Amino acid sequence: MEVLRSKNALCAYIERNREMGKKIGFAPTMGALHEGHLSLYEAARKENDLVISSIFVNPTQFNNSADLQKYPRTVEADIKLLESTGNIDAVYIPKEQDIYPNGLKSEKYDFDGLENEMEGKFRPGHFDGVGTVVEELFRQVQPDNAYFGEKDYQQLAIIKKMVEKKNLPVKIHGVPTLREDSGLARSSRNERLTPEQRKTAKIIHETLTQVNDWFRVVSIPEIKDRVNKIFEKTSGIVLEYFIIADEETLKETDFFYKDRNYRAFIAAFAGEVRLIDNKHLD
Ligand code: PAF
């Protein structure tokens, strides 16, 4: 596995492999790698000649500086893990300057309103930061296919929208969320949970599963009421939002239409750690 620690090293690597006609699969990350990331690489391995990952904690997508500071940084352990999988051909670890040569600023995007829902409401500017770094990484890595986890479903939808609107030559793939035994979605943030908080946090996935049982049987206002009550009764976790949204527009709905697909979304705080998860309703 090659470890590419600058844009120049990456460009030379990409040029070499493009000349040989290699098909490139790419999974960008912010490091603190866990099994959820490994499932992205497995998906990439099946469809590409080369699998490249990147590790870059992107400052412009954090609207809260404490969150940015506390984001786990474990690059050397990450490299060892990547090496041990045997699934990765190269990892790109850019410097800030490689991504933001003109200073830490994000582009303003119009994602047709997808950016105004959920995470967009609670984390202003977040998706402009995500769009900026992902677009720049796509331009540098030039992947044929790119892989993102469904845990960040809104991010996945927004990246698909960006690729469509900017006509970028890359196909975006969503990879199903990997879970701990308790059902808690795997996330780099889980590292910051105490054992007690980790136990409590399983309520997020349990609730989403419950909601799926109530789907189209119980009215949405009643479902919301029940979800609020579950969180009020559970100590150690605070619900930030629960919504049921149209899977395509991500607009919250108060009524189920027959021919539309829906997904339930939760964001909650376990102590200071913000966790998100979602579930397709079937
Ligand atoms: O999902 C993430 O880890 C990040 O948002 C991403 C896509 C790597 C952009 O920084």
Coordinates of C-alpha atoms and ligand atoms in Angstrom, one line a residue:
M1 CA 0.0 0.0 0.0
E2 CA 1.3 3.4 -0.9
V3 CA 1.1 6.3 1.6
L4 CA 0.8 9.5 -0.4
R5 CA 1.4 12.5 1.9
S6 CA 1.1 15.3 -0.6
K7 CA -0.9 16.4 -3.6
N8 CA 2.2 16.0 -5.8
A9 CA 2.7 12.4 -4.7
L10 CA -1.0 11.7 -5.4
C11 CA -1.0 13.4 -8.8
A12 CA 2.1 11.3 -10.0
Y13 CA 0.4 8.1 -8.7
I14 CA -2.9 8.9 -10.4
E15 CA -1.2 9.8 -13.7
R16 CA 0.8 6.5 -13.7
N17 CA -2.3 4.4 -13.1
R18 CA -4.6 6.3 -15.4
E19 CA -2.0 5.7 -18.2
M20 CA -2.3 2.0 -17.5
G21 CA -6.1 2.3 -17.8
K22 CA -6.8 1.3 -14.2
K23 CA -10.4 1.8 -12.9
I24 CA -10.2 3.7 -9.6
G25 CA -12.5 3.3 -6.6
F26 CA -12.3 5.9 -3.9
A27 CA -13.6 6.2 -0.3
P28 CA -12.7 9.5 1.4
T29 CA -12.6 9.5 5.2
M30 CA -11.7 11.7 8.2
G31 CA -9.7 8.8 9.8
A32 CA -10.3 7.1 13.1
L33 CA -11.1 4.1 10.9
H34 CA -13.5 1.4 12.0
E35 CA -15.2 -1.6 10.4
G36 CA -17.8 0.7 8.8
H37 CA -15.0 2.2 6.7
L38 CA -13.7 -1.3 5.9
S39 CA -17.0 -2.2 4.3
L40 CA -16.6 0.8 1.9
Y41 CA -13.3 -0.6 0.8
E42 CA -14.7 -4.1 0.3
A43 CA -17.5 -2.7 -1.9
A44 CA -14.8 -0.7 -3.8
R45 CA -12.6 -3.8 -4.3
K46 CA -15.3 -5.7 -6.1
E47 CA -15.7 -3.1 -8.8
N48 CA -12.3 -1.4 -9.4
D49 CA -8.7 -2.2 -10.2
L50 CA -7.4 0.2 -7.7
V51 CA -8.8 1.2 -4.3
I52 CA -7.8 4.5 -2.8
S53 CA -8.8 6.0 0.5
S54 CA -8.0 9.4 2.0
I55 CA -7.7 10.7 5.5
F56 CA -8.3 14.4 6.1
V57 CA -10.2 15.9 9.0
N58 CA -11.9 18.7 7.1
P59 CA -12.1 21.9 9.2
T60 CA -14.7 23.6 7.0
Q61 CA -17.4 21.1 7.7
F62 CA -17.3 21.6 11.5
N63 CA -19.6 24.3 12.7
N64 CA -18.5 23.7 16.3
S65 CA -14.8 24.3 17.0
A66 CA -14.8 22.0 20.1
D67 CA -16.1 19.2 17.9
L68 CA -13.3 19.7 15.4
Q69 CA -10.7 19.8 18.2
K70 CA -12.0 16.6 19.8
Y71 CA -12.4 14.7 16.5
P72 CA -10.2 11.6 17.0
R73 CA -7.0 11.7 15.1
T74 CA -5.3 8.3 14.8
V75 CA -3.4 8.5 11.5
E76 CA -0.6 6.0 12.2
A77 CA -3.0 3.4 13.6
D78 CA -5.3 4.0 10.6
I79 CA -2.4 3.4 8.2
K80 CA -1.6 0.1 10.0
L81 CA -5.3 -1.0 9.8
L82 CA -5.5 -0.1 6.1
E83 CA -2.3 -2.1 5.4
S84 CA -3.7 -5.1 7.3
T85 CA -6.9 -5.3 5.2
G86 CA -5.0 -5.9 2.0
N87 CA -7.9 -4.1 0.3
I88 CA -6.3 -0.7 -0.3
D89 CA -3.7 0.2 -2.9
A90 CA -3.1 3.7 -1.7
V91 CA -4.0 6.2 1.0
Y92 CA -3.9 9.9 0.4
I93 CA -3.2 12.0 3.5
P94 CA -3.2 15.6 2.2
K95 CA -2.0 18.7 4.1
E96 CA -4.5 21.5 4.6
Q97 CA -2.6 23.5 1.9
D98 CA -3.2 20.6 -0.6
I99 CA -6.9 21.0 -0.3
Y100 CA -7.2 24.7 0.6
P101 CA -4.4 26.5 -1.2
N102 CA -6.3 29.8 -0.9
G103 CA -7.2 29.5 2.8
L104 CA -9.9 27.7 4.7
K105 CA -13.0 28.7 2.9
S106 CA -15.9 26.6 1.5
E107 CA -17.7 27.1 -1.7
K108 CA -21.5 28.0 -1.5
Y109 CA -23.5 25.2 -3.0
D110 CA -27.1 24.9 -4.1
F111 CA -28.1 21.3 -3.6
D112 CA -31.8 21.9 -4.6
G113 CA -32.8 22.3 -1.0
L114 CA -31.4 19.0 0.3
E115 CA -28.9 21.1 2.3
N116 CA -31.7 22.9 4.3
E117 CA -33.1 19.9 6.0
M118 CA -32.0 18.1 9.2
E119 CA -28.2 18.3 9.5
G120 CA -28.3 21.5 7.4
K121 CA -30.6 23.1 10.0
F122 CA -28.6 22.0 13.0
R123 CA -25.1 22.4 11.5
P124 CA -25.1 25.6 9.4
G125 CA -22.5 25.5 6.7
H126 CA -21.7 21.8 7.2
F127 CA -22.7 20.7 3.7
D128 CA -20.8 23.5 2.0
G129 CA -17.7 22.2 3.8
V130 CA -18.5 18.6 2.8
G131 CA -19.2 19.6 -0.8
T132 CA -15.9 21.6 -1.0
V133 CA -13.6 18.9 0.3
V134 CA -15.3 16.1 -1.6
E135 CA -15.3 18.0 -4.9
E136 CA -11.6 18.9 -4.5
L137 CA -10.7 15.3 -3.6
F138 CA -12.7 14.0 -6.7
R139 CA -10.7 16.4 -8.9
Q140 CA -7.4 15.3 -7.5
V141 CA -8.1 11.5 -7.2
Q142 CA -10.2 11.3 -10.4
P143 CA -12.1 8.2 -9.3
D144 CA -14.5 6.2 -11.5
N145 CA -16.5 5.1 -8.5
A146 CA -16.8 6.6 -5.0
Y147 CA -18.2 5.0 -1.9
F148 CA -20.1 6.6 1.1
G149 CA -21.9 5.1 4.1
E150 CA -25.6 5.3 4.4
K151 CA -25.3 6.3 8.0
D152 CA -24.8 9.8 6.7
Y153 CA -27.7 9.5 4.3
Q154 CA -28.2 13.2 3.8
Q155 CA -24.5 13.5 2.9
L156 CA -24.8 10.7 0.4
A157 CA -27.8 12.4 -1.2
I158 CA -26.0 15.7 -1.3
I159 CA -22.9 14.2 -2.9
K160 CA -25.0 12.5 -5.6
K161 CA -26.7 15.9 -6.2
M162 CA -23.3 17.7 -6.5
V163 CA -22.0 15.1 -9.0
E164 CA -25.2 15.5 -11.1
K165 CA -25.2 19.3 -11.0
K166 CA -21.5 19.7 -11.7
N167 CA -21.4 16.8 -14.2
L168 CA -18.5 15.1 -12.5
P169 CA -17.4 11.9 -14.1
V170 CA -17.8 9.6 -11.0
K171 CA -20.5 7.2 -9.9
I172 CA -21.6 7.4 -6.3
H173 CA -22.4 4.3 -4.3
G174 CA -24.2 4.1 -1.0
V175 CA -23.0 1.3 1.4
P176 CA -25.3 0.0 4.1
T177 CA -24.6 1.0 7.7
L178 CA -22.5 -1.4 9.7
R179 CA -23.6 -1.8 13.3
E180 CA -22.2 -2.8 16.7
D181 CA -23.8 -5.9 18.3
S182 CA -26.1 -3.6 20.1
G183 CA -27.4 -2.1 16.9
L184 CA -25.5 1.2 17.4
A185 CA -24.3 2.5 14.0
R186 CA -20.5 2.3 13.7
S187 CA -19.0 5.8 13.8
S188 CA -15.6 7.3 14.7
R189 CA -17.5 9.3 17.3
N190 CA -18.3 6.1 19.2
E191 CA -14.7 6.1 20.5
R192 CA -15.6 9.1 22.6
L193 CA -18.5 7.4 24.4
T194 CA -18.1 6.0 27.9
P195 CA -19.1 2.3 28.2
E196 CA -22.4 3.5 29.9
Q197 CA -23.1 5.9 27.1
R198 CA -22.4 3.3 24.5
K199 CA -25.0 1.1 26.1
T200 CA -27.6 3.9 26.3
A201 CA -27.0 4.9 22.7
K202 CA -28.4 1.7 21.3
I203 CA -31.8 3.3 22.0
I204 CA -31.3 5.2 18.7
H205 CA -31.4 2.2 16.5
E206 CA -34.0 0.4 18.7
T207 CA -36.3 3.4 18.2
L208 CA -35.8 3.5 14.5
T209 CA -36.7 -0.2 14.3
Q210 CA -39.9 0.5 16.4
V211 CA -40.8 3.3 14.1
N212 CA -40.6 0.9 11.2
D213 CA -43.2 -1.3 12.9
W214 CA -45.5 1.7 13.3
F215 CA -45.0 2.9 9.7
R216 CA -48.3 3.3 7.9
V217 CA -50.2 1.9 10.9
V218 CA -49.9 4.8 13.3
S219 CA -50.1 8.5 12.3
I220 CA -46.9 10.5 12.0
P221 CA -47.8 12.9 14.8
E222 CA -48.5 9.9 17.1
I223 CA -45.2 8.3 16.1
K224 CA -43.4 11.5 16.9
D225 CA -45.1 11.7 20.3
R226 CA -44.1 8.1 21.1
V227 CA -40.4 8.7 20.0
N228 CA -40.2 11.9 22.2
K229 CA -41.6 9.9 25.1
I230 CA -39.0 7.1 24.6
F231 CA -36.2 9.7 24.8
E232 CA -37.7 11.6 27.7
K233 CA -37.8 8.4 29.7
T234 CA -34.2 7.4 28.9
S235 CA -31.6 9.2 30.9
G236 CA -28.1 9.9 29.4
I237 CA -29.3 10.7 25.9
V238 CA -31.0 13.8 24.6
L239 CA -33.0 13.8 21.3
E240 CA -32.0 16.6 19.0
Y241 CA -34.4 15.7 16.2
F242 CA -36.6 12.9 14.9
I243 CA -38.2 13.2 11.6
I244 CA -39.7 11.1 8.9
A245 CA -38.8 12.4 5.5
D246 CA -39.3 11.6 1.8
E247 CA -36.3 9.6 0.8
E248 CA -35.7 11.6 -2.4
T249 CA -36.4 15.2 -1.3
L250 CA -35.5 14.7 2.4
K251 CA -38.5 17.0 3.2
E252 CA -40.2 16.1 6.4
T253 CA -43.6 14.7 6.0
D254 CA -46.7 14.6 8.2
F255 CA -48.6 12.2 5.9
F256 CA -47.6 9.0 4.0
Y257 CA -48.3 9.0 0.3
K258 CA -48.7 5.6 -1.3
D259 CA -46.2 6.0 -4.1
R260 CA -43.3 7.6 -2.1
N261 CA -40.5 6.1 -0.1
Y262 CA -39.8 7.3 3.4
R263 CA -36.9 7.2 5.9
A264 CA -36.7 8.0 9.6
F265 CA -33.8 10.0 10.9
I266 CA -32.6 10.6 14.4
A267 CA -29.9 12.9 15.9
A268 CA -29.2 12.7 19.6
F269 CA -26.5 13.7 22.1
A270 CA -25.0 11.1 24.5
G271 CA -23.2 13.5 26.8
E272 CA -21.3 15.8 24.4
V273 CA -21.2 13.2 21.6
R274 CA -23.6 13.9 18.8
L275 CA -24.8 10.7 17.1
I276 CA -26.9 10.3 14.0
D277 CA -28.7 7.3 12.4
N278 CA -31.5 6.6 9.9
K279 CA -33.6 3.7 8.6
H280 CA -35.5 3.1 5.4
L281 CA -39.2 2.4 6.3
D282 CA -40.6 -0.7 4.7
Ligands
PAF1 O1 -18.2 11.2 6.0 C1 -17.1 11.7 6.2 O2 -16.2 11.1 6.9 C2 -16.7 13.1 5.7 O3 -17.9 13.9 5.8 C3 -16.1 13.1 4.3 C4 -17.1 12.6 3.3 C5 -14.8 12.3 4.3 C6 -15.8 14.6 3.9 O4 -14.8 15.1 4.8

